[in-house]
PDB file of C-alpha atoms in Angstrom:
ATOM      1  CA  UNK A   1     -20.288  -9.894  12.249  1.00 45.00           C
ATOM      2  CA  UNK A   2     -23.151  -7.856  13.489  1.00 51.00           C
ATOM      3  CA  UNK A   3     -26.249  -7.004  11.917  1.00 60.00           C
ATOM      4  CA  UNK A   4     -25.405  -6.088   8.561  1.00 65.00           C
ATOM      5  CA  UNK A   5     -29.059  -4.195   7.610  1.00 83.00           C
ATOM      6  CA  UNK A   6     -27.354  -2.136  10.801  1.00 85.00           C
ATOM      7  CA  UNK A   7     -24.471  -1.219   8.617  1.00 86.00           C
ATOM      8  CA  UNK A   8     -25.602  -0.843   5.423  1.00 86.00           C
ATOM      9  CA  UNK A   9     -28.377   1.046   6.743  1.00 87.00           C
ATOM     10  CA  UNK A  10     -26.306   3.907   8.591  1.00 86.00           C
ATOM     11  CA  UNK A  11     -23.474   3.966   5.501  1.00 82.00           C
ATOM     12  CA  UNK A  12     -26.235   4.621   2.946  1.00 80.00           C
ATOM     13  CA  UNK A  13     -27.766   7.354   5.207  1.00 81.00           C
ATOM     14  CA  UNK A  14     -23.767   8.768   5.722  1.00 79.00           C
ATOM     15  CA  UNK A  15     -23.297   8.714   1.984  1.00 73.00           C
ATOM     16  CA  UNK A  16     -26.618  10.203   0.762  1.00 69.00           C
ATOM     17  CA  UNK A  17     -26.149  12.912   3.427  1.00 71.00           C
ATOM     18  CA  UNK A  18     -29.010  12.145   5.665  1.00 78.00           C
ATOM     19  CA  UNK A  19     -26.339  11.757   8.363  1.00 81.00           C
ATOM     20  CA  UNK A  20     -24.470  15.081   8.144  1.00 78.00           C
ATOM     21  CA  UNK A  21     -20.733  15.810   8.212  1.00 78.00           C
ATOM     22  CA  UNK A  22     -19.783  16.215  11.643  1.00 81.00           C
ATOM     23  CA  UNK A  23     -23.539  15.288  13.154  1.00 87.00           C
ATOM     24  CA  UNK A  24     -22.736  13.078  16.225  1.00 89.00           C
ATOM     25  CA  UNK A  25     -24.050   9.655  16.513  1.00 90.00           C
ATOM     26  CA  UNK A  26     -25.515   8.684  19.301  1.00 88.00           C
ATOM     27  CA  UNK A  27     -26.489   4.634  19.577  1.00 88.00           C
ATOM     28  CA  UNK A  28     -29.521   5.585  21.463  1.00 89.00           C
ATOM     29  CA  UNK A  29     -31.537   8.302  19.087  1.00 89.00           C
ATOM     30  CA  UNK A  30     -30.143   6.487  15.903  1.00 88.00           C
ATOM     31  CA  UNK A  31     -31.824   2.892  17.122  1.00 88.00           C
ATOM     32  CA  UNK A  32     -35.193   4.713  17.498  1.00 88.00           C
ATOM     33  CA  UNK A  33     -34.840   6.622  14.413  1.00 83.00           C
ATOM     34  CA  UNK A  34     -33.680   3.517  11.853  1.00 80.00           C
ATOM     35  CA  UNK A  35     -35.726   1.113  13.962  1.00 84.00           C
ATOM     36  CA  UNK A  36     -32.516  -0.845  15.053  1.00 83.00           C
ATOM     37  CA  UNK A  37     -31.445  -2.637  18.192  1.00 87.00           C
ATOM     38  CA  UNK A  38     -28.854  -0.493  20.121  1.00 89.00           C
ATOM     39  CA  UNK A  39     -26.531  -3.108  19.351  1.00 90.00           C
ATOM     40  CA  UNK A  40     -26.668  -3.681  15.928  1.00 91.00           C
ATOM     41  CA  UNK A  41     -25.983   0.100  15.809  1.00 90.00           C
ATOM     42  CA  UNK A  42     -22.718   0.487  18.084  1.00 89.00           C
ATOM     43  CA  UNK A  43     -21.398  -2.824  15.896  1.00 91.00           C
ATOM     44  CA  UNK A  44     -22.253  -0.766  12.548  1.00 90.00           C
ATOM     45  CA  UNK A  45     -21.034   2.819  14.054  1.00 90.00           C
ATOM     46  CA  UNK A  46     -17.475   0.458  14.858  1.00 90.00           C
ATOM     47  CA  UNK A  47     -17.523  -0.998  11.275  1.00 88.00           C
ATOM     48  CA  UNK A  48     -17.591   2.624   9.512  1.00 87.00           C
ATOM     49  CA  UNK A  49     -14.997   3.552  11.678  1.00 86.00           C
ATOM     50  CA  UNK A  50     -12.703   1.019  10.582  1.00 83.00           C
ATOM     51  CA  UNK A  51     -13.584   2.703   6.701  1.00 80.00           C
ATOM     52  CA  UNK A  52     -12.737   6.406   7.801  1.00 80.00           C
ATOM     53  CA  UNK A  53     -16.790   7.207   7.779  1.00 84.00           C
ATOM     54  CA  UNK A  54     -16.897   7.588  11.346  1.00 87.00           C
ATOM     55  CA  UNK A  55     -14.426   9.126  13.424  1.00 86.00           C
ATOM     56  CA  UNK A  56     -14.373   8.744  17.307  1.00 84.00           C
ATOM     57  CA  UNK A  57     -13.468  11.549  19.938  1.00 79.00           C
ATOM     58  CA  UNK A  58     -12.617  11.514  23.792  1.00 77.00           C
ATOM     59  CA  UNK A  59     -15.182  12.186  25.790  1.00 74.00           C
ATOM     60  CA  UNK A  60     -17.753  13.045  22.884  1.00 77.00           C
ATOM     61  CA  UNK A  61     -18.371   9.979  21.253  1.00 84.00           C
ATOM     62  CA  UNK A  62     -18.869   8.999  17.591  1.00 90.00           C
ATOM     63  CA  UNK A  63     -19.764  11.477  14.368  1.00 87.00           C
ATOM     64  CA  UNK A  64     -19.692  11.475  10.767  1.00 86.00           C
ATOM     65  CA  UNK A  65     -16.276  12.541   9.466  1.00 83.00           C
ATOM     66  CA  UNK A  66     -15.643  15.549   7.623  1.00 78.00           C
ATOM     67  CA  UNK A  67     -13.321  15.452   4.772  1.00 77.00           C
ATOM     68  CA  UNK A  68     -11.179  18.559   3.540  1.00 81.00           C
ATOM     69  CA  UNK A  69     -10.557  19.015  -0.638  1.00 81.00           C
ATOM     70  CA  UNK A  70      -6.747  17.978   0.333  1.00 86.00           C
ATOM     71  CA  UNK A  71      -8.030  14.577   2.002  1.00 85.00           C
ATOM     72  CA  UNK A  72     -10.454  14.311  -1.257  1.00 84.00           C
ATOM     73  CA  UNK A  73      -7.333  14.821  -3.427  1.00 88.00           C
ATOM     74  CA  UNK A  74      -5.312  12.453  -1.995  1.00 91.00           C
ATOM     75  CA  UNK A  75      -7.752   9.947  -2.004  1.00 88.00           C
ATOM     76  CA  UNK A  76      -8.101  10.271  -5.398  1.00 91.00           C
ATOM     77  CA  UNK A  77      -4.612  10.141  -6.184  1.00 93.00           C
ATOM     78  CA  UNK A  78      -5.043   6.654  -4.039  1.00 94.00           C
ATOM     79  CA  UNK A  79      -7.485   5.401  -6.174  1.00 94.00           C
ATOM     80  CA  UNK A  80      -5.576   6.538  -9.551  1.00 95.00           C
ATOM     81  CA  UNK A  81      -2.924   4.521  -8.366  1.00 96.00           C
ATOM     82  CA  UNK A  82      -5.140   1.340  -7.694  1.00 97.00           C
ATOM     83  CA  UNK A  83      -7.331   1.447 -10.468  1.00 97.00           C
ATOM     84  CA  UNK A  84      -5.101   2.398 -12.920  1.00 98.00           C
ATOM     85  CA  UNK A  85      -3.171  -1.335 -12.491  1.00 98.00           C
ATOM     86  CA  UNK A  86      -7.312  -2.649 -12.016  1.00 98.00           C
ATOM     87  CA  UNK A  87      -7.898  -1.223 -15.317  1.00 98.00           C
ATOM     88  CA  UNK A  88      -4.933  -3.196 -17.279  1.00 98.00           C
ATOM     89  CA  UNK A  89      -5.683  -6.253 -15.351  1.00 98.00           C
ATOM     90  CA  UNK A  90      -8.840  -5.728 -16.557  1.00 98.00           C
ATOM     91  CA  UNK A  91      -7.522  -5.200 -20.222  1.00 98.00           C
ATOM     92  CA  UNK A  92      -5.802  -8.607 -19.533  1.00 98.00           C
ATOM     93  CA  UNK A  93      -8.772 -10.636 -18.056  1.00 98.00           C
ATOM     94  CA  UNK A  94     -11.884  -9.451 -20.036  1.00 98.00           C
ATOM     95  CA  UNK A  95     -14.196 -11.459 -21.503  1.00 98.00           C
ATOM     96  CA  UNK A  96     -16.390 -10.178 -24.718  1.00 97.00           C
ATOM     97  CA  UNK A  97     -19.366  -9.922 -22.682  1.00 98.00           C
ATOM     98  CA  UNK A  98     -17.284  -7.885 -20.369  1.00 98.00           C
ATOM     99  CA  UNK A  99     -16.212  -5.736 -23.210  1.00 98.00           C
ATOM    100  CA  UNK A 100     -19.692  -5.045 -24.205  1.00 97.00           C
ATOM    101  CA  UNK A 101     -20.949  -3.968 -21.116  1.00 98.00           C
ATOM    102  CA  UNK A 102     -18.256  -1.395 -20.462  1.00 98.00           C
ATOM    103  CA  UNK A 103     -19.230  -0.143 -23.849  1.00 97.00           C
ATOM    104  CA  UNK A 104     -22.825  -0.259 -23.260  1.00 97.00           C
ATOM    105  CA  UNK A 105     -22.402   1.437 -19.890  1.00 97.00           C
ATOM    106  CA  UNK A 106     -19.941   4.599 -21.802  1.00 97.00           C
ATOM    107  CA  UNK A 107     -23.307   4.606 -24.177  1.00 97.00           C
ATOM    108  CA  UNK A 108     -25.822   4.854 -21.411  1.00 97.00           C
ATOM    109  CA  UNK A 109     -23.463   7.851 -19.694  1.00 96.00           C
ATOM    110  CA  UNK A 110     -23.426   9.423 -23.052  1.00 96.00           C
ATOM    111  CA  UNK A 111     -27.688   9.057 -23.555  1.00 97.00           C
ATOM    112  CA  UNK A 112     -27.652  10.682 -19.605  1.00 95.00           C
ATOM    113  CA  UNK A 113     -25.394  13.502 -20.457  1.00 94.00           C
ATOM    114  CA  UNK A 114     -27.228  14.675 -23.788  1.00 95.00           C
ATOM    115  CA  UNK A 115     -30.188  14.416 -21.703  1.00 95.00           C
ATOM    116  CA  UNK A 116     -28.862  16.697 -19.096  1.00 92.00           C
ATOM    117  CA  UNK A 117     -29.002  13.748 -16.308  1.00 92.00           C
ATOM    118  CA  UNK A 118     -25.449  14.326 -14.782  1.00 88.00           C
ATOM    119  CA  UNK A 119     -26.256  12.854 -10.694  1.00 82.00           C
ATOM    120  CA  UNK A 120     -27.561   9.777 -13.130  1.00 88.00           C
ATOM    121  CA  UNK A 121     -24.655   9.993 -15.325  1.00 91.00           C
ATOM    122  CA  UNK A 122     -22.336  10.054 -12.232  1.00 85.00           C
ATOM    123  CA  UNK A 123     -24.271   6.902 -10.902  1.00 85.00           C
ATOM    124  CA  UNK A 124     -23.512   5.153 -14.215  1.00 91.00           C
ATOM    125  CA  UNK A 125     -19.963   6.260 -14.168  1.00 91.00           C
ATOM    126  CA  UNK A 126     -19.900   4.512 -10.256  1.00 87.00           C
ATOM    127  CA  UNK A 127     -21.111   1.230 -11.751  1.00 92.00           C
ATOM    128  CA  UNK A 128     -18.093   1.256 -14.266  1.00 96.00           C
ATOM    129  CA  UNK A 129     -15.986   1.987 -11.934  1.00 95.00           C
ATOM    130  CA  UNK A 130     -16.736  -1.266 -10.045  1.00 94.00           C
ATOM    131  CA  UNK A 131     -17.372  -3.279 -12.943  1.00 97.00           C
ATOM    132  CA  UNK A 132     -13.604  -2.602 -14.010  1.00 98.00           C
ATOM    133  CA  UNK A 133     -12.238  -3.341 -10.470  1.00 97.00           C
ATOM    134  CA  UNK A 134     -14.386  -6.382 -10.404  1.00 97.00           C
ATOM    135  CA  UNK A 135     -13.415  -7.875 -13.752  1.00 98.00           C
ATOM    136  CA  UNK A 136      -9.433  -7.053 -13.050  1.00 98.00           C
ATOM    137  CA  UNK A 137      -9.796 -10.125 -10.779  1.00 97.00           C
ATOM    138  CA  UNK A 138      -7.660  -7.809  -8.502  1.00 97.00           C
ATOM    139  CA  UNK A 139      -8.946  -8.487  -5.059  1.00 96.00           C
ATOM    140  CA  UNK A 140      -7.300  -5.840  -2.944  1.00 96.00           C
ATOM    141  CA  UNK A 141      -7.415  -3.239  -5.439  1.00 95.00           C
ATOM    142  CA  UNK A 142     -11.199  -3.540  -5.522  1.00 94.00           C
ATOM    143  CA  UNK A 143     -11.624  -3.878  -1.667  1.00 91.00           C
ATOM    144  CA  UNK A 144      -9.193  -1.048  -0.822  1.00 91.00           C
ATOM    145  CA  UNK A 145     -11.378   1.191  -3.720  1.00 90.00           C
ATOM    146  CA  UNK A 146     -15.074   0.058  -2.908  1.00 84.00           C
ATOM    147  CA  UNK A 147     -13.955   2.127   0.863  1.00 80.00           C
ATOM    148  CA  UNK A 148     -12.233   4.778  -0.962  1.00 83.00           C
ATOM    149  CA  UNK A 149     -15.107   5.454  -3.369  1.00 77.00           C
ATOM    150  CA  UNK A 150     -17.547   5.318  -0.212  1.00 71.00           C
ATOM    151  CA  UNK A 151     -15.898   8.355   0.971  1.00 69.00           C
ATOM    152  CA  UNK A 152     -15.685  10.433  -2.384  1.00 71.00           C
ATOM    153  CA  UNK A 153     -19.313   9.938  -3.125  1.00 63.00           C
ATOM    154  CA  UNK A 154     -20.464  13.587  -2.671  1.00 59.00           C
ATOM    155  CA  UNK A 155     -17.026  14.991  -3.807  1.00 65.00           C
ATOM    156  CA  UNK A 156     -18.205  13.027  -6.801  1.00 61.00           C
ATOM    157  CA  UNK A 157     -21.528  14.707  -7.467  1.00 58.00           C
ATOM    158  CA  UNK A 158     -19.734  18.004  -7.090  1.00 65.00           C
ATOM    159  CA  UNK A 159     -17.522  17.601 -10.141  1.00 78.00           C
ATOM    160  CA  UNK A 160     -19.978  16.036 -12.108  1.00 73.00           C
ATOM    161  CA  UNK A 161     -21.886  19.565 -11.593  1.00 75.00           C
ATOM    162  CA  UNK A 162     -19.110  21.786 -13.162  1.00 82.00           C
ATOM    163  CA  UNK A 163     -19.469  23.043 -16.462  1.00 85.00           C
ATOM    164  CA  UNK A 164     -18.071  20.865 -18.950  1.00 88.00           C
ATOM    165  CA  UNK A 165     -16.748  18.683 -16.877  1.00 90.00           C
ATOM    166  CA  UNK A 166     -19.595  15.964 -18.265  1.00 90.00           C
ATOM    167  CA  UNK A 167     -17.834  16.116 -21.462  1.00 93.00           C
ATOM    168  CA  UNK A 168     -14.745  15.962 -20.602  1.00 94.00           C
ATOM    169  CA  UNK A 169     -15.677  12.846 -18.079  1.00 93.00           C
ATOM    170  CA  UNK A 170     -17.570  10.958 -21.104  1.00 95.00           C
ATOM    171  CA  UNK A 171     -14.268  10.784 -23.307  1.00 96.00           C
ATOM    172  CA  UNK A 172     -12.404   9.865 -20.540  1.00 97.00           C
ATOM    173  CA  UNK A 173     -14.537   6.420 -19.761  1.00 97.00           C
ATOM    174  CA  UNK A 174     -14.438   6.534 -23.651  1.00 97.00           C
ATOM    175  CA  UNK A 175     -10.796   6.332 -24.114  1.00 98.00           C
ATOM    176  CA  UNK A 176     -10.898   3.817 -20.488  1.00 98.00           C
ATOM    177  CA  UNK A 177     -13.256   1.578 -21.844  1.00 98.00           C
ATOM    178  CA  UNK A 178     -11.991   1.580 -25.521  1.00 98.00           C
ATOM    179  CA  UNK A 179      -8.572   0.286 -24.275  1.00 98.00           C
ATOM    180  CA  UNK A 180      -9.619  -2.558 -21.972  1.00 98.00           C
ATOM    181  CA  UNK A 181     -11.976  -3.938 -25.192  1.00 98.00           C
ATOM    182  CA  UNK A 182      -9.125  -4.130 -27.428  1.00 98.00           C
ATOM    183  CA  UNK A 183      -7.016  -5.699 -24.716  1.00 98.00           C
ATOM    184  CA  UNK A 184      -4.751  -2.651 -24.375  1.00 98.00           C
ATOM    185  CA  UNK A 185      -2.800  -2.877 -20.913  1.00 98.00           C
ATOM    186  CA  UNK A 186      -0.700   0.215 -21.269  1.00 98.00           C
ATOM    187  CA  UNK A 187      -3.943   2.252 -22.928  1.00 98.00           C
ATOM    188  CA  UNK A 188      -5.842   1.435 -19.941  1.00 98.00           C
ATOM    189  CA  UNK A 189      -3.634   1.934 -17.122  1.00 98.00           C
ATOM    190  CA  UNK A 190      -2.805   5.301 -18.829  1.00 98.00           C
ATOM    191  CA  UNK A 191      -6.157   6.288 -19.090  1.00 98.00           C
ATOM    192  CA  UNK A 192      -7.671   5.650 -15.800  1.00 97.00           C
ATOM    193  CA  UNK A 193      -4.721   6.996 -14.131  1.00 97.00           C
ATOM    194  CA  UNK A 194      -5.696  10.417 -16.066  1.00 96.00           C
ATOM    195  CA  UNK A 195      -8.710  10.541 -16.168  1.00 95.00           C
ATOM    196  CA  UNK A 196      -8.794  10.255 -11.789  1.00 94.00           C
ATOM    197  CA  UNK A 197      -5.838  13.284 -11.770  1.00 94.00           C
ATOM    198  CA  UNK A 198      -8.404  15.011 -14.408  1.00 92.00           C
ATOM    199  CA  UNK A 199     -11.371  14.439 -11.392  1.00 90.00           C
ATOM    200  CA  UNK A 200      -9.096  15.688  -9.054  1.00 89.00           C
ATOM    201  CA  UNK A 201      -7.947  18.595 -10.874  1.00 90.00           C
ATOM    202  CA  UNK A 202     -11.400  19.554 -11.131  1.00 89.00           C
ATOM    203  CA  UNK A 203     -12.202  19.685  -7.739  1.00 85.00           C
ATOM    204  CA  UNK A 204      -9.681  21.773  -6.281  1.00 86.00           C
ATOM    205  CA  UNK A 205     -10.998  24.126  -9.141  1.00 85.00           C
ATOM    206  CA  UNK A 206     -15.103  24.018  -8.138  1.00 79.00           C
ATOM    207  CA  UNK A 207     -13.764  24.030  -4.116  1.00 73.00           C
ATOM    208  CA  UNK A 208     -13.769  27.580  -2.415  1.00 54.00           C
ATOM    209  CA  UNK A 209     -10.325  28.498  -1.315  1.00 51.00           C
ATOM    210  CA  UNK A 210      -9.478  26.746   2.096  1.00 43.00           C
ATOM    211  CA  UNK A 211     -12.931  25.798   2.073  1.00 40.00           C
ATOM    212  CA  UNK A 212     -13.382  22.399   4.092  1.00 36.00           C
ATOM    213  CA  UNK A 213     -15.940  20.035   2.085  1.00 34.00           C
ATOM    214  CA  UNK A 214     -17.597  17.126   3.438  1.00 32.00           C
ATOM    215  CA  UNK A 215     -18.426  14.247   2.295  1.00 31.00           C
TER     216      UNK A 215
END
């Protein structure tokens, strides 16, 4: 299995942009720099790979991958499709407790967005994310989405950013987390499944024409 401090180490550094898009990774220089073994590094470097974070070339190793606004749409129509059926399995499966922490999480988003806090809004709105996969009980939807939402991160911070979008996003998770508490499988599936097109709608509109974004 490797090291995993190795792996989580390098994805956290990919996703927070300390490791840039397209920056080449050499085992050597990244050991030294993360104080890893050269090892635990390549195993890591293979792992990422396998989640579309790394990409490897002939004859010039390993970098972080670059991601175009097309490849960010489509992974969002991906996860629309995934965690719209997580959503009303998660209608299905809820427990009260459940149900209140969805609606406590929606109320925390709403304190960070009158507050102005939208990259701690957006953080929020990542936990509830997983929280719904996670109580769907749907295991491959929520494996297949925890490495699709790896590589949206920064996409994600973008549309947070636009104007009005935070509003718009808020009653969204409203109208998401409304229908799972009252049980509501159609509700739910409906209103993840537009509230992901909404995100992705969004971000062709904030990209620059043909512009290539990176995650």
């Amino acid at each position: 299995m490797g090291d995993p401090g190795a792996y989580a180490t390098l994805h956290a550094a990919i996703v927070a942009g300390e490791l840039s898009p397209g920056e080449r990774l050499i085992e050597e220089e990244l050991a030294e720099r993360l104080g890893l073994s050269r090892g635990a590094v390549r195993e890591a470097i293979l792992r990422l790979g396998h989640e579309g974070l790394v990409v490897r070339e002939r004859n010039r190793g390993a970098r972080v991958r670059r991601f175009t606004v097309e490849e960010a749409v489509e992974i969002l129509e991906a996860r629309a499709a995934l965690e719209s059926l997580a959503a009303g399995y998660a209608a299905l499966r809820r427990s009260d407790d459940d149900a209140r922490e969805l609606v406590s999480l929606v109320d925390e988003m709403a304190s960070l967005q009158a507050a102005g806090e939208l990259l701690a809004m957006s953080e929020r709105n990542a936990v509830m994310h997983r929280r719904i996969l996670e109580i769907s009980g749907h295991a491959v939807a929520r494996d297949i989405c925890a490495r699709l939402h790896s590589q949206m991160v920064r996409f994600q911070f973008r549309t947070v950013l636009a104007p009005g979008r935070s509003q718009k996003s808020l009653a969204e998770h409203r109208r998401i987390v409304t229908a799972i508490a009252a049980g509501d499988r159609p509700a739910a599936e409906r209103a993840m499944r537009e509230h992901l097109i909404s995100v992705g709608a969004t971000l062709v509109a904030v990209a620059a024409p043909r512009s290539v974004a990176a995650i």
